[in-house]
């Protein structure tokens, strides 16, 4: 359907025409899957698009890695905070038994460690928010873009198949023969 909801003229193609279109599309898929060399001019014309696709894939990988890193950071933050708090409590407990200058230093160090552990735990909330926002971005923006890219890749495959078909037909083209010109126009 076109943008007005009307059937496109090319949809009224003959069975032979549709079969040829499918054949050339399949041939393009086969060329892509086997890694055979494609027409250098067609590939060169898609260089800018391919560069943008590389940027997208980089963003996709970066989001995944960032989520993993934030999760690991949160886990390690909790572990170090617990250890720091336990050491602080231990030093404060030992300071109660020791009335010398060393006891006073242990008490001060214990209080500092407990305070540091609490401040370290305060980082957990902003990290959770960052993780949530990156996950939302990844789930929405990246997945929507990926769906669009998949549709674009299908269209590109069809387009390249049509180009292969046109190249094949144009090699046999004799401009003086009306029937061959009509065949070329259909393609």
JSON list of C-alpha atoms in Angstrom, two decimals:
[
{"chain": "A", "resi": 1, "resn": "UNK", "atom": "CA", "xyz": [0.00, 0.00, 0.00]},
{"chain": "A", "resi": 2, "resn": "UNK", "atom": "CA", "xyz": [1.16, 3.54, -0.67]},
{"chain": "A", "resi": 3, "resn": "UNK", "atom": "CA", "xyz": [0.92, 6.43, 1.81]},
{"chain": "A", "resi": 4, "resn": "UNK", "atom": "CA", "xyz": [-2.75, 6.99, 0.85]},
{"chain": "A", "resi": 5, "resn": "UNK", "atom": "CA", "xyz": [-3.76, 3.39, 1.54]},
{"chain": "A", "resi": 6, "resn": "UNK", "atom": "CA", "xyz": [-4.08, 2.55, -2.15]},
{"chain": "A", "resi": 7, "resn": "UNK", "atom": "CA", "xyz": [-2.51, -0.56, -3.68]},
{"chain": "A", "resi": 8, "resn": "UNK", "atom": "CA", "xyz": [0.75, 0.21, -5.43]},
{"chain": "A", "resi": 9, "resn": "UNK", "atom": "CA", "xyz": [0.90, -0.38, -9.19]},
{"chain": "A", "resi": 10, "resn": "UNK", "atom": "CA", "xyz": [3.88, -2.70, -8.75]},
{"chain": "A", "resi": 11, "resn": "UNK", "atom": "CA", "xyz": [1.73, -4.95, -6.55]},
{"chain": "A", "resi": 12, "resn": "UNK", "atom": "CA", "xyz": [-0.22, -5.94, -9.64]},
{"chain": "A", "resi": 13, "resn": "UNK", "atom": "CA", "xyz": [2.82, -7.75, -11.01]},
{"chain": "A", "resi": 14, "resn": "UNK", "atom": "CA", "xyz": [2.60, -10.97, -12.87]},
{"chain": "A", "resi": 15, "resn": "UNK", "atom": "CA", "xyz": [3.55, -14.24, -11.22]},
{"chain": "A", "resi": 16, "resn": "UNK", "atom": "CA", "xyz": [6.70, -14.40, -13.35]},
{"chain": "A", "resi": 17, "resn": "UNK", "atom": "CA", "xyz": [7.70, -10.92, -12.28]},
{"chain": "A", "resi": 18, "resn": "UNK", "atom": "CA", "xyz": [7.20, -11.74, -8.61]},
{"chain": "A", "resi": 19, "resn": "UNK", "atom": "CA", "xyz": [9.17, -14.96, -8.99]},
{"chain": "A", "resi": 20, "resn": "UNK", "atom": "CA", "xyz": [12.03, -13.09, -10.65]},
{"chain": "A", "resi": 21, "resn": "UNK", "atom": "CA", "xyz": [12.00, -10.52, -7.87]},
{"chain": "A", "resi": 22, "resn": "UNK", "atom": "CA", "xyz": [12.14, -13.29, -5.24]},
{"chain": "A", "resi": 23, "resn": "UNK", "atom": "CA", "xyz": [14.92, -15.04, -7.17]},
{"chain": "A", "resi": 24, "resn": "UNK", "atom": "CA", "xyz": [17.11, -11.93, -7.24]},
{"chain": "A", "resi": 25, "resn": "UNK", "atom": "CA", "xyz": [16.37, -11.14, -3.61]},
{"chain": "A", "resi": 26, "resn": "UNK", "atom": "CA", "xyz": [17.31, -14.71, -2.66]},
{"chain": "A", "resi": 27, "resn": "UNK", "atom": "CA", "xyz": [20.44, -14.45, -4.76]},
{"chain": "A", "resi": 28, "resn": "UNK", "atom": "CA", "xyz": [21.41, -11.26, -2.87]},
{"chain": "A", "resi": 29, "resn": "UNK", "atom": "CA", "xyz": [20.77, -13.00, 0.48]},
{"chain": "A", "resi": 30, "resn": "UNK", "atom": "CA", "xyz": [22.93, -15.90, -0.69]},
{"chain": "A", "resi": 31, "resn": "UNK", "atom": "CA", "xyz": [25.74, -13.54, -1.76]},
{"chain": "A", "resi": 32, "resn": "UNK", "atom": "CA", "xyz": [25.60, -11.82, 1.62]},
{"chain": "A", "resi": 33, "resn": "UNK", "atom": "CA", "xyz": [25.47, -15.11, 3.57]},
{"chain": "A", "resi": 34, "resn": "UNK", "atom": "CA", "xyz": [28.38, -16.71, 1.72]},
{"chain": "A", "resi": 35, "resn": "UNK", "atom": "CA", "xyz": [30.48, -13.57, 1.91]},
{"chain": "A", "resi": 36, "resn": "UNK", "atom": "CA", "xyz": [30.96, -13.35, -1.83]},
{"chain": "A", "resi": 37, "resn": "UNK", "atom": "CA", "xyz": [32.21, -10.05, -3.16]},
{"chain": "A", "resi": 38, "resn": "UNK", "atom": "CA", "xyz": [29.39, -7.66, -3.96]},
{"chain": "A", "resi": 39, "resn": "UNK", "atom": "CA", "xyz": [29.43, -4.92, -6.55]},
{"chain": "A", "resi": 40, "resn": "UNK", "atom": "CA", "xyz": [31.96, -2.37, -5.32]},
{"chain": "A", "resi": 41, "resn": "UNK", "atom": "CA", "xyz": [29.85, 0.63, -6.34]},
{"chain": "A", "resi": 42, "resn": "UNK", "atom": "CA", "xyz": [26.82, -0.62, -4.39]},
{"chain": "A", "resi": 43, "resn": "UNK", "atom": "CA", "xyz": [28.95, -1.33, -1.33]},
{"chain": "A", "resi": 44, "resn": "UNK", "atom": "CA", "xyz": [30.66, 2.06, -1.60]},
{"chain": "A", "resi": 45, "resn": "UNK", "atom": "CA", "xyz": [27.29, 3.82, -1.77]},
{"chain": "A", "resi": 46, "resn": "UNK", "atom": "CA", "xyz": [26.36, 2.23, 1.56]},
{"chain": "A", "resi": 47, "resn": "UNK", "atom": "CA", "xyz": [29.60, 3.18, 3.33]},
{"chain": "A", "resi": 48, "resn": "UNK", "atom": "CA", "xyz": [28.04, 6.04, 5.30]},
{"chain": "A", "resi": 49, "resn": "UNK", "atom": "CA", "xyz": [25.14, 3.84, 6.39]},
{"chain": "A", "resi": 50, "resn": "UNK", "atom": "CA", "xyz": [27.52, 1.06, 7.40]},
{"chain": "A", "resi": 51, "resn": "UNK", "atom": "CA", "xyz": [29.54, 3.54, 9.48]},
{"chain": "A", "resi": 52, "resn": "UNK", "atom": "CA", "xyz": [26.36, 4.59, 11.29]},
{"chain": "A", "resi": 53, "resn": "UNK", "atom": "CA", "xyz": [25.49, 0.95, 11.89]},
{"chain": "A", "resi": 54, "resn": "UNK", "atom": "CA", "xyz": [28.92, 0.43, 13.46]},
{"chain": "A", "resi": 55, "resn": "UNK", "atom": "CA", "xyz": [28.24, 3.35, 15.81]},
{"chain": "A", "resi": 56, "resn": "UNK", "atom": "CA", "xyz": [24.88, 1.81, 16.74]},
{"chain": "A", "resi": 57, "resn": "UNK", "atom": "CA", "xyz": [26.44, -1.58, 17.46]},
{"chain": "A", "resi": 58, "resn": "UNK", "atom": "CA", "xyz": [29.07, 0.15, 19.56]},
{"chain": "A", "resi": 59, "resn": "UNK", "atom": "CA", "xyz": [26.34, 1.91, 21.56]},
{"chain": "A", "resi": 60, "resn": "UNK", "atom": "CA", "xyz": [24.50, -1.38, 21.98]},
{"chain": "A", "resi": 61, "resn": "UNK", "atom": "CA", "xyz": [27.61, -3.15, 23.32]},
{"chain": "A", "resi": 62, "resn": "UNK", "atom": "CA", "xyz": [28.51, -0.19, 25.53]},
{"chain": "A", "resi": 63, "resn": "UNK", "atom": "CA", "xyz": [25.06, -0.18, 27.16]},
{"chain": "A", "resi": 64, "resn": "UNK", "atom": "CA", "xyz": [25.33, -3.88, 27.93]},
{"chain": "A", "resi": 65, "resn": "UNK", "atom": "CA", "xyz": [28.83, -3.48, 29.35]},
{"chain": "A", "resi": 66, "resn": "UNK", "atom": "CA", "xyz": [27.83, -0.43, 31.39]},
{"chain": "A", "resi": 67, "resn": "UNK", "atom": "CA", "xyz": [24.96, -2.35, 32.97]},
{"chain": "A", "resi": 68, "resn": "UNK", "atom": "CA", "xyz": [27.31, -5.18, 33.92]},
{"chain": "A", "resi": 69, "resn": "UNK", "atom": "CA", "xyz": [29.90, -2.77, 35.32]},
{"chain": "A", "resi": 70, "resn": "UNK", "atom": "CA", "xyz": [27.37, -0.85, 37.44]},
{"chain": "A", "resi": 71, "resn": "UNK", "atom": "CA", "xyz": [26.01, -4.11, 38.84]},
{"chain": "A", "resi": 72, "resn": "UNK", "atom": "CA", "xyz": [29.50, -5.33, 39.75]},
{"chain": "A", "resi": 73, "resn": "UNK", "atom": "CA", "xyz": [30.33, -1.94, 41.25]},
{"chain": "A", "resi": 74, "resn": "UNK", "atom": "CA", "xyz": [27.21, -2.06, 43.43]},
{"chain": "A", "resi": 75, "resn": "UNK", "atom": "CA", "xyz": [28.06, -5.55, 44.68]},
{"chain": "A", "resi": 76, "resn": "UNK", "atom": "CA", "xyz": [31.63, -4.61, 45.48]},
{"chain": "A", "resi": 77, "resn": "UNK", "atom": "CA", "xyz": [30.50, -1.38, 47.10]},
{"chain": "A", "resi": 78, "resn": "UNK", "atom": "CA", "xyz": [28.27, -3.35, 49.46]},
{"chain": "A", "resi": 79, "resn": "UNK", "atom": "CA", "xyz": [31.02, -5.82, 50.31]},
{"chain": "A", "resi": 80, "resn": "UNK", "atom": "CA", "xyz": [33.65, -3.17, 51.03]},
{"chain": "A", "resi": 81, "resn": "UNK", "atom": "CA", "xyz": [31.15, -1.11, 53.03]},
{"chain": "A", "resi": 82, "resn": "UNK", "atom": "CA", "xyz": [30.29, -4.12, 55.20]},
{"chain": "A", "resi": 83, "resn": "UNK", "atom": "CA", "xyz": [33.95, -4.95, 55.74]},
{"chain": "A", "resi": 84, "resn": "UNK", "atom": "CA", "xyz": [34.81, -1.35, 56.54]},
{"chain": "A", "resi": 85, "resn": "UNK", "atom": "CA", "xyz": [31.94, -1.09, 59.02]},
{"chain": "A", "resi": 86, "resn": "UNK", "atom": "CA", "xyz": [32.92, -4.35, 60.72]},
{"chain": "A", "resi": 87, "resn": "UNK", "atom": "CA", "xyz": [36.52, -3.19, 61.05]},
{"chain": "A", "resi": 88, "resn": "UNK", "atom": "CA", "xyz": [35.32, 0.13, 62.48]},
{"chain": "A", "resi": 89, "resn": "UNK", "atom": "CA", "xyz": [33.10, -1.64, 65.02]},
{"chain": "A", "resi": 90, "resn": "UNK", "atom": "CA", "xyz": [35.96, -3.97, 65.95]},
{"chain": "A", "resi": 91, "resn": "UNK", "atom": "CA", "xyz": [38.33, -1.04, 66.52]},
{"chain": "A", "resi": 92, "resn": "UNK", "atom": "CA", "xyz": [35.73, 0.80, 68.61]},
{"chain": "A", "resi": 93, "resn": "UNK", "atom": "CA", "xyz": [35.15, -2.35, 70.70]},
{"chain": "A", "resi": 94, "resn": "UNK", "atom": "CA", "xyz": [38.89, -2.76, 71.25]},
{"chain": "A", "resi": 95, "resn": "UNK", "atom": "CA", "xyz": [39.21, 0.94, 72.14]},
{"chain": "A", "resi": 96, "resn": "UNK", "atom": "CA", "xyz": [36.75, 0.45, 75.02]},
{"chain": "A", "resi": 97, "resn": "UNK", "atom": "CA", "xyz": [39.18, -2.05, 76.59]},
{"chain": "A", "resi": 98, "resn": "UNK", "atom": "CA", "xyz": [42.30, 0.01, 76.01]},
{"chain": "A", "resi": 99, "resn": "UNK", "atom": "CA", "xyz": [42.52, 3.27, 77.95]},
{"chain": "A", "resi": 100, "resn": "UNK", "atom": "CA", "xyz": [45.89, 4.31, 76.53]},
{"chain": "A", "resi": 101, "resn": "UNK", "atom": "CA", "xyz": [46.63, 6.71, 73.67]},
{"chain": "A", "resi": 102, "resn": "UNK", "atom": "CA", "xyz": [46.43, 3.71, 71.28]},
{"chain": "A", "resi": 103, "resn": "UNK", "atom": "CA", "xyz": [42.86, 3.09, 72.45]},
{"chain": "A", "resi": 104, "resn": "UNK", "atom": "CA", "xyz": [41.90, 6.67, 71.67]},
{"chain": "A", "resi": 105, "resn": "UNK", "atom": "CA", "xyz": [43.42, 6.31, 68.18]},
{"chain": "A", "resi": 106, "resn": "UNK", "atom": "CA", "xyz": [41.56, 3.02, 67.63]},
{"chain": "A", "resi": 107, "resn": "UNK", "atom": "CA", "xyz": [38.30, 4.69, 68.69]},
{"chain": "A", "resi": 108, "resn": "UNK", "atom": "CA", "xyz": [38.84, 7.64, 66.30]},
{"chain": "A", "resi": 109, "resn": "UNK", "atom": "CA", "xyz": [39.81, 5.30, 63.47]},
{"chain": "A", "resi": 110, "resn": "UNK", "atom": "CA", "xyz": [36.81, 3.06, 64.15]},
{"chain": "A", "resi": 111, "resn": "UNK", "atom": "CA", "xyz": [34.42, 6.02, 64.06]},
{"chain": "A", "resi": 112, "resn": "UNK", "atom": "CA", "xyz": [35.99, 7.22, 60.81]},
{"chain": "A", "resi": 113, "resn": "UNK", "atom": "CA", "xyz": [35.67, 3.77, 59.24]},
{"chain": "A", "resi": 114, "resn": "UNK", "atom": "CA", "xyz": [32.01, 3.44, 60.27]},
{"chain": "A", "resi": 115, "resn": "UNK", "atom": "CA", "xyz": [31.29, 6.91, 58.89]},
{"chain": "A", "resi": 116, "resn": "UNK", "atom": "CA", "xyz": [33.09, 6.09, 55.66]},
{"chain": "A", "resi": 117, "resn": "UNK", "atom": "CA", "xyz": [31.07, 2.88, 55.32]},
{"chain": "A", "resi": 118, "resn": "UNK", "atom": "CA", "xyz": [27.81, 4.84, 55.64]},
{"chain": "A", "resi": 119, "resn": "UNK", "atom": "CA", "xyz": [28.95, 7.38, 53.04]},
{"chain": "A", "resi": 120, "resn": "UNK", "atom": "CA", "xyz": [29.96, 4.56, 50.71]},
{"chain": "A", "resi": 121, "resn": "UNK", "atom": "CA", "xyz": [26.47, 3.05, 51.02]},
{"chain": "A", "resi": 122, "resn": "UNK", "atom": "CA", "xyz": [24.98, 6.42, 50.08]},
{"chain": "A", "resi": 123, "resn": "UNK", "atom": "CA", "xyz": [26.41, 5.86, 46.58]},
{"chain": "A", "resi": 124, "resn": "UNK", "atom": "CA", "xyz": [24.10, 2.89, 46.10]},
{"chain": "A", "resi": 125, "resn": "UNK", "atom": "CA", "xyz": [21.00, 5.01, 45.32]},
{"chain": "A", "resi": 126, "resn": "UNK", "atom": "CA", "xyz": [22.53, 7.11, 42.50]},
{"chain": "A", "resi": 127, "resn": "UNK", "atom": "CA", "xyz": [24.08, 3.97, 41.04]},
{"chain": "A", "resi": 128, "resn": "UNK", "atom": "CA", "xyz": [20.69, 2.25, 41.09]},
{"chain": "A", "resi": 129, "resn": "UNK", "atom": "CA", "xyz": [19.19, 5.22, 39.28]},
{"chain": "A", "resi": 130, "resn": "UNK", "atom": "CA", "xyz": [21.97, 5.17, 36.67]},
{"chain": "A", "resi": 131, "resn": "UNK", "atom": "CA", "xyz": [21.48, 1.44, 36.17]},
{"chain": "A", "resi": 132, "resn": "UNK", "atom": "CA", "xyz": [17.73, 1.92, 35.76]},
{"chain": "A", "resi": 133, "resn": "UNK", "atom": "CA", "xyz": [18.15, 4.73, 33.22]},
{"chain": "A", "resi": 134, "resn": "UNK", "atom": "CA", "xyz": [20.71, 2.82, 31.16]},
{"chain": "A", "resi": 135, "resn": "UNK", "atom": "CA", "xyz": [18.46, -0.26, 31.22]},
{"chain": "A", "resi": 136, "resn": "UNK", "atom": "CA", "xyz": [15.49, 1.81, 30.09]},
{"chain": "A", "resi": 137, "resn": "UNK", "atom": "CA", "xyz": [17.55, 3.39, 27.30]},
{"chain": "A", "resi": 138, "resn": "UNK", "atom": "CA", "xyz": [18.79, -0.02, 26.26]},
{"chain": "A", "resi": 139, "resn": "UNK", "atom": "CA", "xyz": [15.36, -1.63, 26.33]},
{"chain": "A", "resi": 140, "resn": "UNK", "atom": "CA", "xyz": [13.54, 1.17, 24.55]},
{"chain": "A", "resi": 141, "resn": "UNK", "atom": "CA", "xyz": [15.84, 3.16, 22.31]},
{"chain": "A", "resi": 142, "resn": "UNK", "atom": "CA", "xyz": [18.29, 0.44, 21.39]},
{"chain": "A", "resi": 143, "resn": "UNK", "atom": "CA", "xyz": [15.64, -2.23, 20.81]},
{"chain": "A", "resi": 144, "resn": "UNK", "atom": "CA", "xyz": [13.46, 0.14, 18.75]},
{"chain": "A", "resi": 145, "resn": "UNK", "atom": "CA", "xyz": [16.47, 1.13, 16.67]},
{"chain": "A", "resi": 146, "resn": "UNK", "atom": "CA", "xyz": [17.38, -2.52, 16.23]},
{"chain": "A", "resi": 147, "resn": "UNK", "atom": "CA", "xyz": [13.90, -3.28, 14.86]},
{"chain": "A", "resi": 148, "resn": "UNK", "atom": "CA", "xyz": [14.24, -0.36, 12.44]},
{"chain": "A", "resi": 149, "resn": "UNK", "atom": "CA", "xyz": [17.67, -1.59, 11.39]},
{"chain": "A", "resi": 150, "resn": "UNK", "atom": "CA", "xyz": [16.30, -5.08, 10.72]},
{"chain": "A", "resi": 151, "resn": "UNK", "atom": "CA", "xyz": [13.58, -3.63, 8.49]},
{"chain": "A", "resi": 152, "resn": "UNK", "atom": "CA", "xyz": [16.17, -1.44, 6.75]},
{"chain": "A", "resi": 153, "resn": "UNK", "atom": "CA", "xyz": [18.41, -4.49, 6.16]},
{"chain": "A", "resi": 154, "resn": "UNK", "atom": "CA", "xyz": [15.49, -6.32, 4.55]},
{"chain": "A", "resi": 155, "resn": "UNK", "atom": "CA", "xyz": [14.79, -3.33, 2.32]},
{"chain": "A", "resi": 156, "resn": "UNK", "atom": "CA", "xyz": [18.49, -3.03, 1.46]},
{"chain": "A", "resi": 157, "resn": "UNK", "atom": "CA", "xyz": [18.60, -6.71, 0.52]},
{"chain": "A", "resi": 158, "resn": "UNK", "atom": "CA", "xyz": [15.55, -6.28, -1.72]},
{"chain": "A", "resi": 159, "resn": "UNK", "atom": "CA", "xyz": [17.08, -3.15, -3.25]},
{"chain": "A", "resi": 160, "resn": "UNK", "atom": "CA", "xyz": [20.40, -4.85, -3.93]},
{"chain": "A", "resi": 161, "resn": "UNK", "atom": "CA", "xyz": [18.55, -7.81, -5.41]},
{"chain": "A", "resi": 162, "resn": "UNK", "atom": "CA", "xyz": [16.70, -5.43, -7.73]},
{"chain": "A", "resi": 163, "resn": "UNK", "atom": "CA", "xyz": [20.03, -3.86, -8.68]},
{"chain": "A", "resi": 164, "resn": "UNK", "atom": "CA", "xyz": [21.41, -7.30, -9.54]},
{"chain": "A", "resi": 165, "resn": "UNK", "atom": "CA", "xyz": [18.34, -7.98, -11.63]},
{"chain": "A", "resi": 166, "resn": "UNK", "atom": "CA", "xyz": [18.63, -4.63, -13.41]},
{"chain": "A", "resi": 167, "resn": "UNK", "atom": "CA", "xyz": [22.32, -5.26, -14.08]},
{"chain": "A", "resi": 168, "resn": "UNK", "atom": "CA", "xyz": [21.51, -8.68, -15.53]},
{"chain": "A", "resi": 169, "resn": "UNK", "atom": "CA", "xyz": [18.69, -7.34, -17.72]},
{"chain": "A", "resi": 170, "resn": "UNK", "atom": "CA", "xyz": [20.69, -4.30, -18.84]},
{"chain": "A", "resi": 171, "resn": "UNK", "atom": "CA", "xyz": [23.55, -6.48, -20.07]},
{"chain": "A", "resi": 172, "resn": "UNK", "atom": "CA", "xyz": [21.17, -8.06, -22.56]},
{"chain": "A", "resi": 173, "resn": "UNK", "atom": "CA", "xyz": [19.40, -4.78, -23.33]},
{"chain": "A", "resi": 174, "resn": "UNK", "atom": "CA", "xyz": [18.97, -3.74, -26.92]},
{"chain": "A", "resi": 175, "resn": "UNK", "atom": "CA", "xyz": [17.40, -0.26, -26.96]},
{"chain": "A", "resi": 176, "resn": "UNK", "atom": "CA", "xyz": [15.91, -0.87, -30.38]},
{"chain": "A", "resi": 177, "resn": "UNK", "atom": "CA", "xyz": [13.74, -3.69, -29.12]},
{"chain": "A", "resi": 178, "resn": "UNK", "atom": "CA", "xyz": [10.60, -2.39, -27.44]},
{"chain": "A", "resi": 179, "resn": "UNK", "atom": "CA", "xyz": [9.93, -5.64, -25.58]},
{"chain": "A", "resi": 180, "resn": "UNK", "atom": "CA", "xyz": [13.32, -5.52, -23.86]},
{"chain": "A", "resi": 181, "resn": "UNK", "atom": "CA", "xyz": [12.80, -1.87, -22.88]},
{"chain": "A", "resi": 182, "resn": "UNK", "atom": "CA", "xyz": [9.46, -2.79, -21.28]},
{"chain": "A", "resi": 183, "resn": "UNK", "atom": "CA", "xyz": [11.16, -5.59, -19.39]},
{"chain": "A", "resi": 184, "resn": "UNK", "atom": "CA", "xyz": [13.80, -3.15, -18.14]},
{"chain": "A", "resi": 185, "resn": "UNK", "atom": "CA", "xyz": [11.11, -0.66, -17.03]},
{"chain": "A", "resi": 186, "resn": "UNK", "atom": "CA", "xyz": [9.33, -3.40, -15.06]},
{"chain": "A", "resi": 187, "resn": "UNK", "atom": "CA", "xyz": [12.53, -4.28, -13.24]}
]
